[in-house]
Coordinates of C-alpha atoms in Angstrom, one line a residue:
Chain A
M1 CA -12.1 45.4 -1.8
V2 CA -11.9 41.7 -1.3
E3 CA -8.1 42.1 -1.1
Q4 CA -8.5 44.6 1.8
I5 CA -10.5 42.1 3.8
L6 CA -8.0 39.3 2.9
D7 CA -5.1 41.6 4.1
V8 CA -6.8 42.0 7.5
I9 CA -6.9 38.2 7.9
R10 CA -3.4 37.7 6.7
G11 CA -2.3 40.3 9.2
V12 CA -3.3 38.2 12.2
A13 CA -0.3 36.3 13.6
G14 CA -1.0 32.5 13.8
V15 CA -3.7 32.5 11.2
K16 CA -3.2 31.0 7.7
L17 CA -5.3 32.0 4.7
L18 CA -5.9 28.6 3.0
D19 CA -8.2 29.5 0.1
Y20 CA -10.6 32.1 -1.2
S21 CA -12.9 32.2 -4.3
S22 CA -15.2 34.9 -5.6
D23 CA -18.2 34.0 -7.7
P24 CA -19.3 36.9 -9.9
S25 CA -23.0 35.9 -10.4
H26 CA -23.3 35.2 -6.7
N27 CA -21.4 38.4 -6.0
R28 CA -20.0 36.6 -3.0
T29 CA -16.5 35.6 -1.8
V30 CA -15.8 32.5 0.3
V31 CA -12.7 32.8 2.5
T32 CA -11.1 29.8 4.3
F33 CA -8.5 30.3 7.0
V34 CA -7.1 28.2 9.9
G35 CA -5.4 28.8 13.2
G36 CA -5.7 28.5 16.9
P37 CA -9.1 29.3 18.4
E38 CA -8.4 32.8 19.7
Q39 CA -6.5 33.8 16.5
V40 CA -9.3 32.6 14.3
K41 CA -11.8 34.5 16.4
T42 CA -9.8 37.6 16.1
A43 CA -9.3 37.3 12.4
A44 CA -13.1 36.7 11.9
F45 CA -14.0 39.7 14.0
L46 CA -11.6 42.0 12.2
A47 CA -12.7 40.7 8.8
A48 CA -16.4 41.3 9.7
Q49 CA -15.4 44.9 10.9
K50 CA -13.6 45.6 7.6
A51 CA -16.5 44.2 5.5
A52 CA -18.9 46.4 7.4
E53 CA -16.8 49.4 6.4
L54 CA -16.5 48.4 2.8
I55 CA -19.8 46.8 1.8
D56 CA -23.1 48.6 1.6
M57 CA -25.9 46.1 1.6
E58 CA -28.3 48.8 0.3
R59 CA -26.5 48.5 -3.0
H60 CA -25.6 44.8 -3.0
R61 CA -27.2 42.4 -5.5
G62 CA -26.3 38.7 -6.1
E63 CA -27.9 35.4 -6.8
H64 CA -26.9 33.7 -3.6
P65 CA -29.1 34.3 -0.5
R66 CA -27.5 36.7 2.0
I67 CA -28.4 38.7 5.1
G68 CA -25.3 41.0 5.4
A69 CA -21.9 42.2 4.4
T70 CA -20.5 39.2 6.3
D71 CA -23.3 36.8 5.5
V72 CA -22.1 33.8 7.5
I73 CA -19.2 32.7 9.6
P74 CA -19.0 28.9 10.2
L75 CA -16.4 27.7 12.7
I76 CA -15.1 24.2 11.9
P77 CA -13.1 21.9 14.2
I78 CA -10.1 20.6 12.2
S79 CA -7.4 19.4 14.6
G80 CA -6.9 19.6 18.4
V81 CA -10.3 21.3 19.0
T82 CA -13.7 19.8 19.5
M83 CA -17.1 20.8 18.2
E84 CA -17.9 22.1 21.7
D85 CA -14.9 24.4 21.5
C86 CA -16.2 25.7 18.2
V87 CA -19.7 26.2 19.6
R88 CA -18.3 28.2 22.6
L89 CA -16.1 30.2 20.2
A90 CA -19.0 31.0 17.9
R91 CA -21.0 32.3 20.8
E92 CA -18.1 34.5 22.0
L93 CA -17.5 35.8 18.4
G94 CA -21.3 36.4 17.9
R95 CA -21.4 38.5 21.1
E96 CA -18.4 40.6 20.1
I97 CA -19.8 41.3 16.6
G98 CA -23.2 42.1 18.1
E99 CA -22.0 44.4 20.9
K100 CA -18.9 46.0 19.4
L101 CA -19.9 46.3 15.8
Q102 CA -23.7 46.8 16.5
I103 CA -24.5 44.1 13.9
P104 CA -27.3 41.7 14.8
V105 CA -26.1 38.1 15.0
Y106 CA -27.9 34.8 14.6
L107 CA -26.3 31.7 16.0
Y108 CA -26.9 28.7 13.7
E109 CA -26.3 24.9 13.3
E110 CA -24.4 23.4 16.3
A111 CA -24.1 26.9 17.9
A112 CA -27.8 27.6 17.7
L113 CA -29.6 28.7 20.9
R114 CA -33.1 28.1 19.4
P115 CA -33.8 24.8 17.6
E116 CA -35.4 26.5 14.6
R117 CA -32.1 28.4 14.0
K118 CA -30.1 25.2 13.4
S119 CA -31.1 25.6 9.7
L120 CA -29.1 28.4 8.0
P121 CA -31.7 28.8 5.2
K122 CA -34.3 29.5 7.9
V123 CA -32.0 32.1 9.5
R124 CA -31.6 33.7 6.0
Q125 CA -35.4 33.7 5.3
G126 CA -36.4 36.9 3.5
E127 CA -32.7 37.8 3.0
Y128 CA -31.3 41.3 3.8
E129 CA -34.3 43.1 2.3
G130 CA -37.0 41.0 4.1
L131 CA -35.1 40.9 7.4
K132 CA -35.3 44.7 7.7
E133 CA -38.9 44.4 8.9
A134 CA -38.9 40.8 10.1
I135 CA -36.2 41.5 12.6
G136 CA -38.7 43.4 14.7
R137 CA -40.8 40.2 15.3
P138 CA -40.0 38.2 18.4
E139 CA -39.2 35.0 16.5
R140 CA -36.6 36.8 14.4
R141 CA -35.0 38.7 17.2
P142 CA -31.2 38.3 16.9
D143 CA -29.2 36.3 19.6
F144 CA -26.8 39.2 20.0
G145 CA -26.7 42.9 19.0
P146 CA -29.5 45.4 18.2
A147 CA -32.9 44.3 17.0
R148 CA -32.5 46.3 13.9
L149 CA -30.2 45.7 10.8
H150 CA -26.9 47.6 10.7
P151 CA -27.5 50.4 8.2
T152 CA -24.8 49.1 5.7
A153 CA -23.7 45.7 7.0
G154 CA -27.1 44.1 7.6
A155 CA -26.9 41.0 9.9
T156 CA -24.5 38.0 10.3
A157 CA -25.0 34.3 11.0
V158 CA -22.3 32.8 13.2
G159 CA -22.2 29.0 13.7
A160 CA -20.3 25.8 14.2
R161 CA -20.4 22.8 12.0
P162 CA -18.3 19.9 10.8
P163 CA -16.4 20.3 7.5
L164 CA -18.6 20.0 4.5
I165 CA -17.5 17.8 1.5
A166 CA -18.8 18.7 -1.9
Y167 CA -19.0 15.2 -3.5
N168 CA -20.5 14.6 -7.0
I169 CA -21.2 11.2 -8.4
N170 CA -21.5 10.7 -12.2
L171 CA -23.8 8.1 -13.7
G172 CA -23.5 6.1 -16.8
T173 CA -26.7 7.6 -18.3
D174 CA -28.0 10.7 -19.9
D175 CA -31.3 10.4 -18.1
V176 CA -31.4 13.1 -15.5
A177 CA -34.5 11.5 -14.0
V178 CA -32.3 8.7 -12.6
A179 CA -30.0 11.2 -10.9
K180 CA -33.0 13.1 -9.5
A181 CA -34.5 9.9 -8.1
I182 CA -31.2 8.8 -6.5
A183 CA -30.7 12.3 -5.0
K184 CA -34.2 12.1 -3.5
A185 CA -33.4 8.7 -2.0
I186 CA -30.3 9.8 -0.2
R187 CA -31.0 13.3 1.0
G188 CA -32.3 14.2 4.4
S189 CA -35.1 16.5 3.2
S190 CA -37.0 13.6 1.7
G191 CA -36.3 10.9 4.3
G192 CA -32.7 9.9 3.5
Y193 CA -29.6 10.6 5.5
P194 CA -30.2 13.8 7.6
S195 CA -26.7 15.2 7.0
I196 CA -26.8 14.7 3.2
K197 CA -28.0 17.3 0.7
A198 CA -28.4 16.2 -2.9
L199 CA -29.7 17.2 -6.3
G200 CA -29.9 15.4 -9.7
I201 CA -28.4 17.5 -12.5
M202 CA -27.2 17.1 -16.1
L203 CA -23.6 17.7 -17.1
K204 CA -24.4 19.0 -20.5
D205 CA -20.8 19.1 -21.8
R206 CA -20.4 15.3 -21.1
N207 CA -24.1 14.3 -21.6
V208 CA -23.9 12.6 -18.2
A209 CA -26.4 12.7 -15.3
Q210 CA -24.9 13.6 -11.9
V211 CA -25.9 13.4 -8.3
T212 CA -24.4 16.5 -6.8
I213 CA -24.0 16.1 -3.0
N214 CA -23.1 18.0 0.1
V215 CA -21.8 15.6 2.7
C216 CA -22.4 17.8 5.8
N217 CA -21.1 15.4 8.5
Y218 CA -18.7 12.8 7.1
R219 CA -18.4 11.2 10.5
E220 CA -22.1 10.5 10.6
V221 CA -22.4 9.5 6.9
P222 CA -19.0 8.7 5.4
L223 CA -18.1 9.0 1.7
H224 CA -18.1 5.2 1.2
R225 CA -21.7 4.9 2.5
V226 CA -22.8 7.7 0.1
L227 CA -21.2 6.0 -2.8
E228 CA -22.4 2.5 -2.0
T229 CA -26.0 3.8 -1.5
V230 CA -25.9 5.6 -4.8
K231 CA -24.4 2.5 -6.5
S232 CA -27.2 0.3 -5.1
E233 CA -30.0 2.8 -6.1
A234 CA -28.5 3.2 -9.6
A235 CA -28.4 -0.6 -10.1
R236 CA -32.1 -0.6 -9.9
Y237 CA -32.2 1.4 -13.1
G238 CA -29.5 -0.7 -14.7
V239 CA -27.2 2.3 -14.4
N240 CA -23.5 2.2 -13.3
V241 CA -21.5 4.8 -11.4
I242 CA -18.9 5.9 -13.9
G243 CA -16.9 8.2 -11.6
S244 CA -17.0 10.8 -8.8
E245 CA -15.3 14.0 -7.8
I246 CA -14.5 16.0 -4.7
V247 CA -14.8 19.7 -5.3
G248 CA -12.5 21.8 -3.2
L249 CA -11.0 20.8 0.1
V250 CA -11.5 17.5 2.0
P251 CA -10.4 16.5 5.4
M252 CA -7.7 13.8 5.3
E253 CA -9.7 11.7 7.8
A254 CA -12.7 11.4 5.3
L255 CA -10.4 9.8 2.7
L256 CA -8.5 7.7 5.3
D257 CA -11.9 6.4 6.4
A258 CA -12.8 5.5 2.8
A259 CA -9.4 3.7 2.4
A260 CA -9.9 1.8 5.6
F261 CA -13.4 0.7 4.7
Y262 CA -12.5 -0.5 1.2
L263 CA -9.2 -2.1 2.2
R264 CA -11.1 -3.7 5.2
L265 CA -8.4 -2.5 7.6
E266 CA -8.5 -3.8 11.1
G267 CA -7.3 -1.6 14.0
F268 CA -6.0 1.2 11.8
R269 CA -5.0 4.3 13.6
Q270 CA -4.5 7.7 11.9
D271 CA -1.2 8.2 13.6
Q272 CA 0.2 5.4 11.4
V273 CA 0.2 7.9 8.6
L274 CA 3.8 9.0 8.1
E275 CA 2.9 12.6 7.4
K276 CA 0.8 12.9 10.5
R277 CA 3.8 11.7 12.5
I278 CA 6.1 14.2 10.8
H279 CA 3.8 17.2 11.5
E280 CA 2.9 16.2 15.0
G281 CA 4.5 17.6 18.1
G282 CA 7.8 19.4 18.0
Chain B
M1 CA 23.4 1.8 24.3
V2 CA 20.5 2.3 21.9
E3 CA 19.6 5.5 23.8
Q4 CA 23.2 6.9 23.2
I5 CA 22.7 6.4 19.4
L6 CA 19.2 7.9 19.5
D7 CA 20.6 10.9 21.4
V8 CA 23.2 11.5 18.6
I9 CA 20.3 11.6 16.1
R10 CA 18.1 13.8 18.3
G11 CA 21.1 16.2 18.6
V12 CA 21.1 17.0 14.8
A13 CA 19.2 20.2 14.2
G14 CA 16.5 19.8 11.5
V15 CA 16.1 16.0 12.1
K16 CA 13.1 14.5 13.8
L17 CA 13.2 11.0 15.3
L18 CA 9.9 9.5 14.3
D19 CA 10.0 6.0 15.6
Y20 CA 12.3 3.2 16.9
S21 CA 11.7 -0.3 18.0
S22 CA 14.1 -3.0 19.3
D23 CA 13.4 -6.7 18.8
P24 CA 15.1 -8.8 21.5
S25 CA 15.2 -12.1 19.5
H26 CA 16.5 -10.2 16.4
N27 CA 18.9 -8.3 18.8
R28 CA 18.3 -5.4 16.4
T29 CA 16.9 -1.8 16.6
V30 CA 15.1 -0.1 13.7
V31 CA 15.3 3.7 13.9
T32 CA 13.2 6.0 11.7
F33 CA 14.0 9.7 11.3
V34 CA 13.1 12.5 8.9
G35 CA 14.6 15.8 7.8
G36 CA 16.3 17.8 5.0
P37 CA 18.7 15.7 2.9
E38 CA 21.9 17.1 4.4
Q39 CA 20.6 16.9 7.9
V40 CA 19.5 13.3 7.4
K41 CA 22.9 12.4 5.9
T42 CA 24.7 14.0 8.9
A43 CA 22.5 12.2 11.4
A44 CA 23.0 8.8 9.7
F45 CA 26.8 9.3 9.6
L46 CA 27.0 10.3 13.3
A47 CA 24.7 7.4 14.3
A48 CA 26.9 4.9 12.3
Q49 CA 30.0 6.4 14.0
K50 CA 28.4 6.0 17.5
A51 CA 27.3 2.4 16.7
A52 CA 30.9 1.6 15.6
E53 CA 32.1 2.8 19.0
L54 CA 29.4 0.9 21.0
I55 CA 28.7 -2.3 19.2
D56 CA 31.3 -5.2 18.9
M57 CA 30.2 -7.5 16.1
E58 CA 32.6 -10.2 17.4
R59 CA 30.2 -10.6 20.3
H60 CA 26.9 -9.9 18.5
R61 CA 24.3 -12.6 18.1
G62 CA 20.7 -12.3 16.7
E63 CA 18.2 -14.1 14.5
H64 CA 18.0 -11.4 11.8
P65 CA 20.7 -11.4 9.1
R66 CA 23.2 -8.6 9.6
I67 CA 26.7 -7.5 8.3
G68 CA 27.6 -4.8 10.8
A69 CA 27.0 -2.6 13.8
T70 CA 25.0 -0.4 11.5
D71 CA 23.6 -3.1 9.3
V72 CA 21.7 -1.1 6.7
I73 CA 20.8 2.5 6.0
P74 CA 17.9 3.0 3.5
L75 CA 17.3 6.6 2.4
I76 CA 13.6 7.1 1.5
P77 CA 12.1 10.0 -0.4
I78 CA 9.1 11.4 1.5
S79 CA 8.4 14.9 0.4
G80 CA 10.1 17.5 -1.7
V81 CA 12.9 15.1 -2.7
T82 CA 13.2 12.6 -5.6
M83 CA 14.5 9.1 -5.7
E84 CA 17.4 10.4 -7.7
D85 CA 18.2 12.8 -4.8
C86 CA 18.2 9.9 -2.4
V87 CA 20.5 7.8 -4.7
R88 CA 23.0 10.7 -4.8
L89 CA 22.7 11.1 -1.0
A90 CA 23.2 7.4 -0.4
R91 CA 26.4 7.4 -2.5
E92 CA 27.8 10.5 -0.7
L93 CA 26.9 9.0 2.7
G94 CA 28.5 5.6 1.7
R95 CA 31.7 7.4 0.7
E96 CA 31.9 9.2 4.0
I97 CA 31.3 6.1 6.1
G98 CA 33.8 4.2 4.0
E99 CA 36.6 6.8 4.0
K100 CA 36.2 8.5 7.4
L101 CA 35.1 5.6 9.5
Q102 CA 37.0 2.9 7.6
I103 CA 33.9 0.8 7.4
P104 CA 33.4 -1.1 4.1
V105 CA 30.1 0.0 2.4
Y106 CA 27.9 -1.7 -0.1
L107 CA 25.4 0.4 -2.1
Y108 CA 22.1 -1.5 -2.6
E109 CA 18.6 -1.2 -4.3
E110 CA 18.2 2.0 -6.2
A111 CA 21.6 3.2 -5.2
A112 CA 23.4 0.0 -6.3
L113 CA 26.4 0.5 -8.7
R114 CA 26.4 -3.3 -9.6
P115 CA 23.1 -4.9 -10.7
E116 CA 23.6 -7.9 -8.4
R117 CA 23.7 -5.6 -5.4
K118 CA 20.2 -4.3 -5.9
S119 CA 19.1 -7.2 -3.7
L120 CA 19.9 -6.6 0.0
P121 CA 19.8 -10.3 0.9
K122 CA 22.6 -10.8 -1.7
V123 CA 24.6 -8.0 -0.1
R124 CA 24.1 -9.7 3.3
Q125 CA 25.1 -13.2 2.0
G126 CA 27.2 -15.0 4.6
E127 CA 26.5 -12.3 7.1
Y128 CA 29.2 -10.7 9.3
E129 CA 30.9 -14.0 10.0
G130 CA 31.0 -15.1 6.3
L131 CA 31.8 -11.7 4.9
K132 CA 35.1 -11.7 6.8
E133 CA 36.7 -13.9 4.2
A134 CA 34.3 -13.3 1.3
I135 CA 35.1 -9.5 1.2
G136 CA 38.5 -10.4 -0.3
R137 CA 36.9 -11.8 -3.4
P138 CA 36.5 -9.3 -6.3
E139 CA 32.7 -9.8 -6.6
R140 CA 32.3 -9.0 -2.9
R141 CA 34.6 -6.0 -2.9
P142 CA 32.8 -3.0 -1.2
D143 CA 31.8 0.1 -3.1
F144 CA 33.6 2.4 -0.6
G145 CA 36.1 1.9 2.2
P146 CA 38.7 -0.8 2.9
A147 CA 38.4 -4.3 1.4
R148 CA 38.4 -5.8 4.9
L149 CA 35.7 -5.7 7.7
H150 CA 36.0 -3.0 10.4
P151 CA 37.4 -4.9 13.4
T152 CA 34.3 -4.2 15.6
A153 CA 31.7 -2.6 13.3
G154 CA 31.8 -5.0 10.3
A155 CA 30.3 -3.6 7.1
T156 CA 27.3 -1.4 6.2
A157 CA 24.8 -1.4 3.4
V158 CA 23.6 2.0 2.2
G159 CA 20.8 2.3 -0.2
A160 CA 17.8 4.3 -1.5
R161 CA 14.3 2.8 -1.9
P162 CA 10.6 3.8 -1.8
P163 CA 8.8 3.5 1.5
L164 CA 7.8 -0.1 2.3
I165 CA 4.3 -0.9 3.5
A166 CA 3.8 -3.9 5.7
Y167 CA 0.3 -5.0 4.7
N168 CA -1.3 -8.3 5.9
I169 CA -4.5 -9.8 4.6
N170 CA -6.6 -12.2 6.7
L171 CA -8.5 -15.0 5.1
G172 CA -11.8 -16.6 6.2
T173 CA -10.1 -20.0 6.5
D174 CA -7.9 -21.9 8.8
D175 CA -6.2 -23.6 5.9
V176 CA -2.7 -22.1 5.6
A177 CA -2.2 -23.8 2.3
V178 CA -4.6 -21.3 0.7
A179 CA -2.6 -18.4 2.2
K180 CA 0.6 -19.9 0.8
A181 CA -0.9 -20.4 -2.6
I182 CA -2.1 -16.8 -2.8
A183 CA 1.3 -15.5 -1.5
K184 CA 3.0 -17.4 -4.3
A185 CA 0.6 -16.0 -6.9
I186 CA 1.3 -12.3 -6.0
R187 CA 5.0 -12.2 -5.1
G188 CA 7.8 -11.3 -7.5
S189 CA 10.0 -14.3 -6.6
S190 CA 7.5 -16.7 -8.2
G191 CA 6.4 -14.6 -11.1
G192 CA 4.0 -12.2 -9.5
Y193 CA 4.4 -8.5 -9.0
P194 CA 8.2 -7.8 -8.8
S195 CA 7.9 -5.3 -6.0
I196 CA 5.8 -7.6 -3.8
K197 CA 7.1 -10.0 -1.2
A198 CA 4.6 -12.3 0.4
L199 CA 4.3 -15.4 2.7
G200 CA 1.4 -17.5 3.8
I201 CA 1.3 -17.9 7.6
M202 CA -1.1 -19.0 10.3
L203 CA -2.4 -16.6 13.0
K204 CA -2.6 -19.2 15.7
D205 CA -4.5 -17.1 18.3
R206 CA -7.3 -16.4 15.8
N207 CA -7.1 -19.6 13.8
V208 CA -7.0 -17.6 10.7
A209 CA -4.7 -17.9 7.7
Q210 CA -2.9 -14.7 6.6
V211 CA -1.0 -13.5 3.6
T212 CA 1.7 -11.3 5.1
I213 CA 3.0 -8.9 2.5
N214 CA 5.7 -6.3 1.9
V215 CA 4.5 -3.7 -0.6
C216 CA 7.9 -2.4 -1.6
N217 CA 6.8 0.1 -4.2
Y218 CA 3.2 1.3 -3.7
R219 CA 3.4 3.5 -6.8
E220 CA 4.2 0.5 -8.9
V221 CA 1.7 -1.8 -7.2
P222 CA -0.8 0.1 -5.1
L223 CA -2.6 -1.4 -2.0
H224 CA -5.9 -1.7 -3.9
R225 CA -4.3 -3.9 -6.6
V226 CA -2.7 -6.1 -3.9
L227 CA -6.1 -6.5 -2.1
E228 CA -8.1 -7.1 -5.3
T229 CA -5.6 -9.7 -6.6
V230 CA -5.8 -11.5 -3.2
K231 CA -9.6 -11.4 -3.2
S232 CA -9.8 -12.8 -6.7
E233 CA -7.3 -15.6 -6.0
A234 CA -9.0 -16.4 -2.7
A235 CA -12.4 -16.6 -4.4
R236 CA -11.0 -19.6 -6.4
Y237 CA -10.9 -21.5 -3.1
G238 CA -14.3 -20.2 -2.0
V239 CA -12.5 -18.1 0.6
N240 CA -13.3 -14.5 1.6
V241 CA -11.0 -11.8 2.7
I242 CA -12.1 -11.0 6.3
G243 CA -9.8 -8.1 7.0
S244 CA -6.4 -6.6 6.6
E245 CA -3.9 -4.6 8.6
I246 CA -1.1 -2.1 8.0
V247 CA 1.8 -2.6 10.4
G248 CA 3.7 0.5 11.4
L249 CA 3.8 3.6 9.3
V250 CA 2.2 4.2 5.8
P251 CA 2.7 7.2 3.5
M252 CA -0.5 9.2 3.2
E253 CA -0.4 9.0 -0.6
A254 CA -0.8 5.2 -0.5
L255 CA -4.1 5.5 1.4
L256 CA -5.3 8.5 -0.7
D257 CA -4.6 6.4 -3.8
A258 CA -6.8 3.6 -2.3
A259 CA -9.6 6.0 -1.5
A260 CA -9.4 7.5 -5.0
F261 CA -9.5 4.1 -6.6
Y262 CA -12.5 2.8 -4.6
L263 CA -14.4 6.1 -4.6
R264 CA -13.7 6.2 -8.4
L265 CA -12.5 9.8 -8.0
E266 CA -11.9 11.7 -11.3
G267 CA -9.2 14.4 -11.3
F268 CA -8.4 14.2 -7.6
R269 CA -5.3 16.2 -6.5
Q270 CA -3.5 15.6 -3.2
D271 CA -3.5 19.3 -2.5
Q272 CA -7.3 19.1 -2.0
V273 CA -6.5 17.5 1.3
L274 CA -7.1 20.1 3.9
E275 CA -4.2 19.0 6.1
K276 CA -1.8 19.2 3.2
R277 CA -2.8 22.8 2.5
I278 CA -2.3 23.6 6.2
H279 CA 1.2 22.2 6.4
E280 CA 2.3 23.5 3.0
G281 CA 4.4 26.6 2.5
G282 CA 4.6 29.3 5.2

């Protein structure tokens, strides 16, 4: 079933499938693809159409919160497009999914039309099952499409956001309380950096406490600032940072920024990177 | 004249001209191009042929040491080729330039056939004018081509080497002696890192002493080790590093290595970089 949806995306000229991964306990597949704005919009629309054919939300179970067969479509500016372009694209795509597929669509994050819909968890409140009734209330009315769930495909959130970096920092302690305290200090939900999400967890196989972090806007809060803040908070407990890891993909710019910060580079320009020069232009 | 040579390079399918810069006091142009091994070899051969037509060494003057119209051709592995490939390519290219253009060729650095020719300054000893007579001596006999200079084009050095990074570190002092002492500590010629060249100079417009460095093999001695060694030597004089700069192009890997070092990344793979994934494969 996932393969059929991937094939639809692969079939759009100018779109490149970069990555996909299915989590069995989540019962959820994350697909990443790149391309020109119109091509990406087309691929996303066709994938949502195919998912609506293949997935019946009445029979779907999984640990991860979801509101529909295509739960969420984030459009992310990578190169040669701005966030504003992605916002416009998200709204066009949302309208098409709403009108042509008759699936209710909620615009979220940068593309949100209502401030309370910036937050994806709020858009997902009640999930598919709860949204069946809630969608009738004015405050849950979708931005596009009918004010009732699609009978099999549910609803879809469409948004625009910067690339997210999954960045984990390992501490030289087996005391998870230290990791929890540091997570609390840096995350937006408890007064830290607004674009940072963080939890303190225990890596049982290594007996190491970890601060597991989503860097949701690396231009606002770059990796080096996250690490340096964690180092400084950890020092208060006499704890060292013993390592860190990036899970999955990371934009080159986020690592170049870290290199430039720590090397104290003056006047560095990204087009000094040989590979950028090679892939640029003709 | 330079334009005619650039046009020859631009005319080779599969070769991309990345950069060129002419220095009037050096009376010298540095041209950078990339492509598949055979295409790069063809472009280098045709450029050397065109330079031999256009440049008369009998009338050439300039501050930078040189032995011929095409003074030196370094082949540099960037992506999908090994140093061994570049060594083989340099020897093939050297043979063609020697035999077809009747220009004597010296193989240097990684491509050298005689250990004393690893050093480009040694190959250039005496320059064009001095080499006229010296080329008759057994120890200066070229690796390919006639044992006499080409009447207008002189001789050419062909070699293979890693990409060189021009990296300058600025010190929080106006005492050039500190920069000179640090340069001496890190450079290979005085017992430091063999692949590092360094000088202490004064930036007169900023009244700042600078250690100006060529990082000749960033896999052997990465940027972070250069900076940390300079920091530690500078601390001895109570001097801080106030900044650094990369002049010209730098391989992405060198900056990713610096980011991974300072962020203390565990298990980082370059194919996690989004842009690498985008440009890879089909």
